[in-house]
GROMACS .gro file of C-alpha atoms in nm:
model
  201
    1MET     CA    1   2.080  -1.195  -0.494
    2GLN     CA    2   1.751  -1.372  -0.553
    3THR     CA    3   1.506  -1.246  -0.813
    4LEU     CA    4   1.244  -1.018  -0.658
    5ILE     CA    5   0.904  -0.965  -0.820
    6LEU     CA    6   0.647  -0.704  -0.720
    7ALA     CA    7   0.299  -0.850  -0.771
    8SER     CA    8   0.134  -0.510  -0.819
    9ALA     CA    9   0.058  -0.264  -1.097
   10SER     CA   10   0.068   0.028  -0.852
   11PRO     CA   11   0.330   0.286  -0.951
   12ARG     CA   12   0.327   0.409  -0.592
   13ARG     CA   13   0.434   0.070  -0.457
   14ALA     CA   14   0.704   0.045  -0.722
   15GLU     CA   15   0.836   0.390  -0.627
   16LEU     CA   16   0.843   0.297  -0.258
   17LEU     CA   17   1.026  -0.028  -0.327
   18GLN     CA   18   1.278   0.161  -0.539
   19GLN     CA   19   1.315   0.410  -0.255
   20ILE     CA   20   1.472   0.146  -0.029
   21GLY     CA   21   1.707   0.030  -0.303
   22ALA     CA   22   1.542  -0.295  -0.410
   23LEU     CA   23   1.593  -0.427  -0.762
   24PHE     CA   24   1.281  -0.599  -0.890
   25ASP     CA   25   1.057  -0.694  -1.179
   26VAL     CA   26   0.686  -0.607  -1.192
   27CYS     CA   27   0.418  -0.866  -1.257
   28PRO     CA   28   0.063  -0.762  -1.154
   29ALA     CA   29  -0.160  -1.031  -1.007
   30ALA     CA   30  -0.498  -1.080  -1.176
   31ILE     CA   31  -0.712  -1.203  -0.886
   32ASP     CA   32  -1.068  -1.156  -0.765
   33GLU     CA   33  -1.056  -0.882  -0.500
   34THR     CA   34  -1.415  -0.920  -0.379
   35PRO     CA   35  -1.444  -0.938   0.002
   36ARG     CA   36  -1.606  -1.252   0.139
   37PRO     CA   37  -1.938  -1.219   0.326
   38ALA     CA   38  -1.879  -1.085   0.680
   39GLU     CA   39  -1.500  -1.102   0.626
   40PRO     CA   40  -1.320  -0.878   0.879
   41ALA     CA   41  -1.124  -0.598   0.714
   42ALA     CA   42  -0.789  -0.713   0.856
   43ASP     CA   43  -0.845  -1.068   0.729
   44TYR     CA   44  -0.943  -0.937   0.386
   45VAL     CA   45  -0.636  -0.718   0.347
   46GLU     CA   46  -0.398  -0.996   0.452
   47ARG     CA   47  -0.574  -1.245   0.226
   48MET     CA   48  -0.545  -1.012  -0.072
   49ALA     CA   49  -0.172  -0.955  -0.018
   50ARG     CA   50  -0.111  -1.328   0.024
   51GLU     CA   51  -0.320  -1.428  -0.280
   52LYS     CA   52  -0.145  -1.171  -0.500
   53ALA     CA   53   0.197  -1.299  -0.398
   54LEU     CA   54   0.106  -1.666  -0.439
   55PHE     CA   55  -0.070  -1.611  -0.774
   56VAL     CA   56   0.243  -1.463  -0.929
   57ALA     CA   57   0.473  -1.709  -0.750
   58THR     CA   58   0.309  -2.005  -0.928
   59ALA     CA   59   0.447  -1.882  -1.260
   60ALA     CA   60   0.777  -1.738  -1.131
   61GLN     CA   61   1.114  -1.900  -1.171
   62ALA     CA   62   1.232  -2.130  -0.895
   63GLY     CA   63   1.379  -1.945  -0.599
   64ALA     CA   64   1.218  -1.610  -0.680
   65LEU     CA   65   1.075  -1.391  -0.408
   66VAL     CA   66   0.731  -1.245  -0.482
   67LEU     CA   67   0.602  -0.944  -0.290
   68GLY     CA   68   0.228  -0.878  -0.270
   69SER     CA   69   0.054  -0.594  -0.091
   70ASP     CA   70  -0.294  -0.460  -0.034
   71THR     CA   71  -0.426  -0.141   0.123
   72SER     CA   72  -0.777  -0.065   0.245
   73VAL     CA   73  -0.930   0.239   0.410
   74ILE     CA   74  -1.163   0.153   0.697
   75VAL     CA   75  -1.425   0.370   0.864
   76ASP     CA   76  -1.677   0.231   1.114
   77GLY     CA   77  -1.555  -0.118   1.025
   78VAL     CA   78  -1.649  -0.071   0.659
   79ILE     CA   79  -1.394  -0.113   0.379
   80LEU     CA   80  -1.389   0.191   0.153
   81GLY     CA   81  -1.266   0.084  -0.188
   82LYS     CA   82  -1.202   0.292  -0.496
   83PRO     CA   83  -1.496   0.519  -0.584
   84ALA     CA   84  -1.736   0.406  -0.853
   85ASP     CA   85  -1.786   0.761  -0.976
   86ALA     CA   86  -1.753   1.126  -0.874
   87ALA     CA   87  -2.064   1.114  -0.655
   88ASP     CA   88  -1.925   0.812  -0.470
   89ALA     CA   89  -1.593   0.993  -0.417
   90ARG     CA   90  -1.772   1.297  -0.276
   91ALA     CA   91  -1.975   1.079  -0.038
   92THR     CA   92  -1.662   0.899   0.080
   93LEU     CA   93  -1.474   1.221   0.148
   94ALA     CA   94  -1.774   1.359   0.337
   95ALA     CA   95  -1.772   1.043   0.551
   96LEU     CA   96  -1.400   1.092   0.631
   97SER     CA   97  -1.435   1.465   0.704
   98GLY     CA   98  -1.348   1.564   1.060
   99ARG     CA   99  -1.292   1.203   1.167
  100THR     CA  100  -1.021   0.947   1.225
  101HIS     CA  101  -1.013   0.641   1.001
  102GLN     CA  102  -0.784   0.344   0.972
  103VAL     CA  103  -0.563   0.247   0.680
  104LEU     CA  104  -0.474  -0.122   0.680
  105THR     CA  105  -0.185  -0.233   0.462
  106ALA     CA  106  -0.073  -0.594   0.442
  107VAL     CA  107   0.249  -0.720   0.287
  108ALA     CA  108   0.309  -1.081   0.185
  109LEU     CA  109   0.635  -1.236   0.068
  110ALA     CA  110   0.614  -1.571  -0.111
  111SER     CA  111   0.932  -1.778  -0.128
  112ALA     CA  112   1.041  -2.139  -0.137
  113ASP     CA  113   0.989  -2.145   0.241
  114GLY     CA  114   0.622  -2.044   0.220
  115CYS     CA  115   0.443  -1.711   0.244
  116ARG     CA  116   0.501  -1.469   0.529
  117THR     CA  117   0.269  -1.177   0.593
  118CYS     CA  118   0.251  -0.871   0.814
  119LEU     CA  119  -0.025  -0.617   0.872
  120VAL     CA  120   0.023  -0.249   0.949
  121THR     CA  121  -0.252  -0.024   1.086
  122THR     CA  122  -0.226   0.353   1.060
  123ASN     CA  123  -0.473   0.600   1.209
  124VAL     CA  124  -0.538   0.901   0.986
  125SER     CA  125  -0.734   1.204   1.107
  126PHE     CA  126  -0.893   1.438   0.854
  127CYS     CA  127  -0.973   1.802   0.914
  128THR     CA  128  -1.330   1.912   0.853
  129LEU     CA  129  -1.380   1.946   0.480
  130THR     CA  130  -1.605   2.202   0.321
  131LYS     CA  131  -1.830   2.113   0.030
  132ALA     CA  132  -1.623   2.342  -0.190
  133GLN     CA  133  -1.301   2.159  -0.097
  134ILE     CA  134  -1.456   1.820  -0.167
  135ASN     CA  135  -1.596   1.930  -0.502
  136ALA     CA  136  -1.267   2.090  -0.607
  137TYR     CA  137  -1.068   1.782  -0.507
  138VAL     CA  138  -1.296   1.541  -0.688
  139ALA     CA  139  -1.283   1.764  -0.997
  140THR     CA  140  -0.904   1.709  -1.015
  141GLY     CA  141  -0.963   1.338  -1.077
  142GLU     CA  142  -0.704   1.238  -0.816
  143PRO     CA  143  -0.948   1.046  -0.593
  144MET     CA  144  -1.091   0.829  -0.870
  145ASP     CA  145  -0.847   0.537  -0.854
  146LYS     CA  146  -0.760   0.558  -0.484
  147ALA     CA  147  -0.889   0.350  -0.196
  148GLY     CA  148  -1.079   0.588   0.032
  149SER     CA  149  -1.095   0.846  -0.249
  150TYR     CA  150  -0.777   1.031  -0.155
  151ALA     CA  151  -0.402   1.023  -0.210
  152ILE     CA  152  -0.200   1.124   0.094
  153GLN     CA  153   0.108   1.175  -0.126
  154GLY     CA  154  -0.085   1.411  -0.354
  155LEU     CA  155  -0.331   1.696  -0.317
  156GLY     CA  156  -0.525   1.493  -0.060
  157GLY     CA  157  -0.237   1.526   0.182
  158MET     CA  158  -0.361   1.872   0.280
  159PHE     CA  159  -0.668   1.712   0.441
  160VAL     CA  160  -0.460   1.508   0.688
  161GLU     CA  161  -0.459   1.671   1.030
  162GLN     CA  162  -0.279   1.394   1.215
  163LEU     CA  163  -0.124   1.056   1.139
  164GLN     CA  164  -0.032   0.782   1.386
  165GLY     CA  165   0.165   0.498   1.231
  166SER     CA  166   0.338   0.445   0.898
  167TYR     CA  167   0.311   0.714   0.631
  168SER     CA  168   0.450   0.481   0.363
  169ALA     CA  169   0.187   0.221   0.451
  170VAL     CA  170  -0.085   0.474   0.374
  171VAL     CA  171   0.080   0.539   0.037
  172GLY     CA  172   0.078   0.165  -0.028
  173LEU     CA  173   0.382  -0.016   0.116
  174PRO     CA  174   0.518  -0.003   0.473
  175LEU     CA  175   0.892   0.034   0.414
  176GLN     CA  176   1.030  -0.086   0.747
  177GLU     CA  177   0.814  -0.398   0.757
  178THR     CA  178   0.880  -0.475   0.390
  179ALA     CA  179   1.257  -0.446   0.438
  180ALA     CA  180   1.234  -0.675   0.742
  181LEU     CA  181   1.043  -0.942   0.545
  182LEU     CA  182   1.295  -0.926   0.262
  183SER     CA  183   1.590  -0.946   0.501
  184ALA     CA  184   1.442  -1.252   0.677
  185ALA     CA  185   1.415  -1.419   0.335
  186GLY     CA  186   1.782  -1.357   0.260
  187TYR     CA  187   1.732  -1.038   0.059
  188PRO     CA  188   1.871  -0.746   0.264
  189VAL     CA  189   1.809  -0.446   0.041
  190TRP     CA  190   2.101  -0.252   0.190
  191ASN     CA  191   2.341  -0.493   0.021
  192GLN     CA  192   2.236  -0.331  -0.307
  193TRP     CA  193   2.288   0.028  -0.200
  194PRO     CA  194   2.559   0.201  -0.404
  195CYS     CA  195   2.864   0.341  -0.229
  196SER     CA  196   2.949   0.707  -0.277
  197LYS     CA  197   3.259   0.790  -0.480
  198GLU     CA  198   3.421   0.927  -0.164
  199ARG     CA  199   3.375   0.593   0.011
  200GLN     CA  200   3.508   0.399  -0.289
  201SER     CA  201   3.828   0.601  -0.311
   0.00000   0.00000   0.00000
């Protein structure tokens, strides 16, 4: 099998990639993640995923596959990044309260054949949050390093009233689409799945 590299420092993406049985190394990409003026959110997310993958690929061994990904929370067409401080987190959660927002996650796979990307959009509806809930959640510290100021796989999951699309994409890596990209590049993850002892006997 080819060498696979995850161009991300996110432990959540690493856990998701492990979940589907991939064997990989981790090499975070140090790139400028500033959106360009008037750049549409979908274009920004795909560009970030692609630039992360290509940045790491330039220093990777020949023939390696490099996987980059980026996730952004969008409300009213505005990209909600990680909160600057507790007050910013509270304001973001208040903006998401009782509304449906979009989570855009792009995946890019750089290989000797170029760089393929895909974009997944998930609609997430929040229940109406009280001020006490917002304050208590921010006080836990969980929102402080999360796009959109919440973690769906953590305490913030209790705020989600409805989800249309990919749950894993909201966490940080759409599993079905990622597996499809890897398979198309000659890296079917299921070839690495262990057989049970019953099947081996």
